[in-house]
Amino acid sequence: MLMTTLPLGGVAPSELIVVVAIALLLFGGKKIPELMKGLGTGIREFKEATRETNANTAAPKQKMTNATTEVTEEVATK
């Protein structure tokens, strides 16, 4: 039996086969593509929301950094 691990956090191929088999038994072959599509959509929306949040929080920080730099330059020129 193949005893190497896949780059999936230490999941062996035999364990992965067992998980896939259980998923097929629980959901059936027709339902799995729909579940994966929903999972992909959810991940995409999560990434977009994360990017928006990072952009919204980075803008005020950048404004503050620019203001601090301007004040420092003014003090240095006086």
PDB file of C-alpha atoms in Angstrom:
ATOM      1  CA  MET A   1       0.000   0.000   0.000  1.00  0.00           C
ATOM      2  CA  LEU A   2       1.225   3.526  -0.756  1.00  0.00           C
ATOM      3  CA  MET A   3       2.292   5.129   2.531  1.00  0.00           C
ATOM      4  CA  THR A   4       3.281   8.611   1.385  1.00  0.00           C
ATOM      5  CA  THR A   5       1.336  11.648   2.503  1.00  0.00           C
ATOM      6  CA  LEU A   6      -0.225  14.177   0.210  1.00  0.00           C
ATOM      7  CA  PRO A   7       0.283  17.897   0.840  1.00  0.00           C
ATOM      8  CA  LEU A   8      -3.112  18.043   2.544  1.00  0.00           C
ATOM      9  CA  GLY A   9      -2.020  18.420   6.135  1.00  0.00           C
ATOM     10  CA  GLY A  10      -0.889  14.836   6.658  1.00  0.00           C
ATOM     11  CA  VAL A  11      -3.808  13.044   4.996  1.00  0.00           C
ATOM     12  CA  ALA A  12      -2.704   9.715   3.540  1.00  0.00           C
ATOM     13  CA  PRO A  13      -4.121   8.557   0.195  1.00  0.00           C
ATOM     14  CA  SER A  14      -5.948   5.652   1.847  1.00  0.00           C
ATOM     15  CA  GLU A  15      -7.653   8.054   4.271  1.00  0.00           C
ATOM     16  CA  LEU A  16      -8.649  10.289   1.390  1.00  0.00           C
ATOM     17  CA  ILE A  17     -10.206   7.316  -0.433  1.00  0.00           C
ATOM     18  CA  VAL A  18     -12.239   6.445   2.669  1.00  0.00           C
ATOM     19  CA  VAL A  19     -13.504  10.030   2.989  1.00  0.00           C
ATOM     20  CA  VAL A  20     -14.500  10.148  -0.698  1.00  0.00           C
ATOM     21  CA  ALA A  21     -16.285   6.790  -0.401  1.00  0.00           C
ATOM     22  CA  ILE A  22     -18.253   7.976   2.635  1.00  0.00           C
ATOM     23  CA  ALA A  23     -19.193  11.199   0.837  1.00  0.00           C
ATOM     24  CA  LEU A  24     -20.465   9.176  -2.136  1.00  0.00           C
ATOM     25  CA  LEU A  25     -22.562   7.002   0.152  1.00  0.00           C
ATOM     26  CA  LEU A  26     -24.014   9.970   2.032  1.00  0.00           C
ATOM     27  CA  PHE A  27     -24.736  12.328  -0.839  1.00  0.00           C
ATOM     28  CA  GLY A  28     -24.756  10.232  -4.001  1.00  0.00           C
ATOM     29  CA  GLY A  29     -22.901  10.926  -7.209  1.00  0.00           C
ATOM     30  CA  LYS A  30     -25.335  13.520  -8.539  1.00  0.00           C
ATOM     31  CA  LYS A  31     -25.358  15.732  -5.458  1.00  0.00           C
ATOM     32  CA  ILE A  32     -21.560  16.048  -4.990  1.00  0.00           C
ATOM     33  CA  PRO A  33     -20.945  18.400  -7.975  1.00  0.00           C
ATOM     34  CA  GLU A  34     -23.645  20.718  -6.629  1.00  0.00           C
ATOM     35  CA  LEU A  35     -22.037  20.676  -3.182  1.00  0.00           C
ATOM     36  CA  MET A  36     -18.596  21.423  -4.641  1.00  0.00           C
ATOM     37  CA  LYS A  37     -20.025  24.289  -6.704  1.00  0.00           C
ATOM     38  CA  GLY A  38     -21.597  25.761  -3.569  1.00  0.00           C
ATOM     39  CA  LEU A  39     -18.331  25.327  -1.677  1.00  0.00           C
ATOM     40  CA  GLY A  40     -16.409  27.078  -4.462  1.00  0.00           C
ATOM     41  CA  THR A  41     -18.884  29.956  -4.512  1.00  0.00           C
ATOM     42  CA  GLY A  42     -18.635  30.316  -0.741  1.00  0.00           C
ATOM     43  CA  ILE A  43     -14.838  30.365  -0.824  1.00  0.00           C
ATOM     44  CA  ARG A  44     -14.853  32.951  -3.623  1.00  0.00           C
ATOM     45  CA  GLU A  45     -17.262  35.210  -1.706  1.00  0.00           C
ATOM     46  CA  PHE A  46     -15.156  34.841   1.454  1.00  0.00           C
ATOM     47  CA  LYS A  47     -11.991  35.861  -0.418  1.00  0.00           C
ATOM     48  CA  GLU A  48     -13.749  38.886  -1.965  1.00  0.00           C
ATOM     49  CA  ALA A  49     -15.059  39.991   1.439  1.00  0.00           C
ATOM     50  CA  THR A  50     -11.582  39.573   2.929  1.00  0.00           C
ATOM     51  CA  ARG A  51     -10.051  41.689   0.150  1.00  0.00           C
ATOM     52  CA  GLU A  52     -12.693  44.404   0.634  1.00  0.00           C
ATOM     53  CA  THR A  53     -12.142  44.432   4.385  1.00  0.00           C
ATOM     54  CA  ASN A  54      -8.381  44.676   3.949  1.00  0.00           C
ATOM     55  CA  ALA A  55      -8.781  47.501   1.436  1.00  0.00           C
ATOM     56  CA  ASN A  56     -11.155  49.391   3.747  1.00  0.00           C
ATOM     57  CA  THR A  57      -8.847  49.064   6.740  1.00  0.00           C
ATOM     58  CA  ALA A  58      -5.677  49.837   4.773  1.00  0.00           C
ATOM     59  CA  ALA A  59      -6.961  53.155   3.381  1.00  0.00           C
ATOM     60  CA  PRO A  60      -7.301  54.944   6.772  1.00  0.00           C
ATOM     61  CA  LYS A  61      -3.904  53.608   7.846  1.00  0.00           C
ATOM     62  CA  GLN A  62      -2.328  54.967   4.660  1.00  0.00           C
ATOM     63  CA  LYS A  63      -3.988  58.365   5.189  1.00  0.00           C
ATOM     64  CA  MET A  64      -2.654  58.467   8.738  1.00  0.00           C
ATOM     65  CA  THR A  65       0.836  57.527   7.545  1.00  0.00           C
ATOM     66  CA  ASN A  66       0.749  60.267   4.897  1.00  0.00           C
ATOM     67  CA  ALA A  67      -0.443  62.847   7.443  1.00  0.00           C
ATOM     68  CA  THR A  68       2.281  61.828   9.885  1.00  0.00           C
ATOM     69  CA  THR A  69       4.915  62.083   7.152  1.00  0.00           C
ATOM     70  CA  GLU A  70       3.697  65.567   6.187  1.00  0.00           C
ATOM     71  CA  VAL A  71       3.822  66.780   9.794  1.00  0.00           C
ATOM     72  CA  THR A  72       7.275  65.296  10.260  1.00  0.00           C
ATOM     73  CA  GLU A  73       8.513  67.014   7.098  1.00  0.00           C
ATOM     74  CA  GLU A  74       7.038  70.346   8.242  1.00  0.00           C
ATOM     75  CA  VAL A  75       8.729  70.056  11.635  1.00  0.00           C
ATOM     76  CA  ALA A  76      12.019  69.086  10.007  1.00  0.00           C
ATOM     77  CA  THR A  77      11.990  72.120   7.690  1.00  0.00           C
ATOM     78  CA  LYS A  78      11.378  74.598  10.535  1.00  0.00           C
TER      79      LYS A  78
END
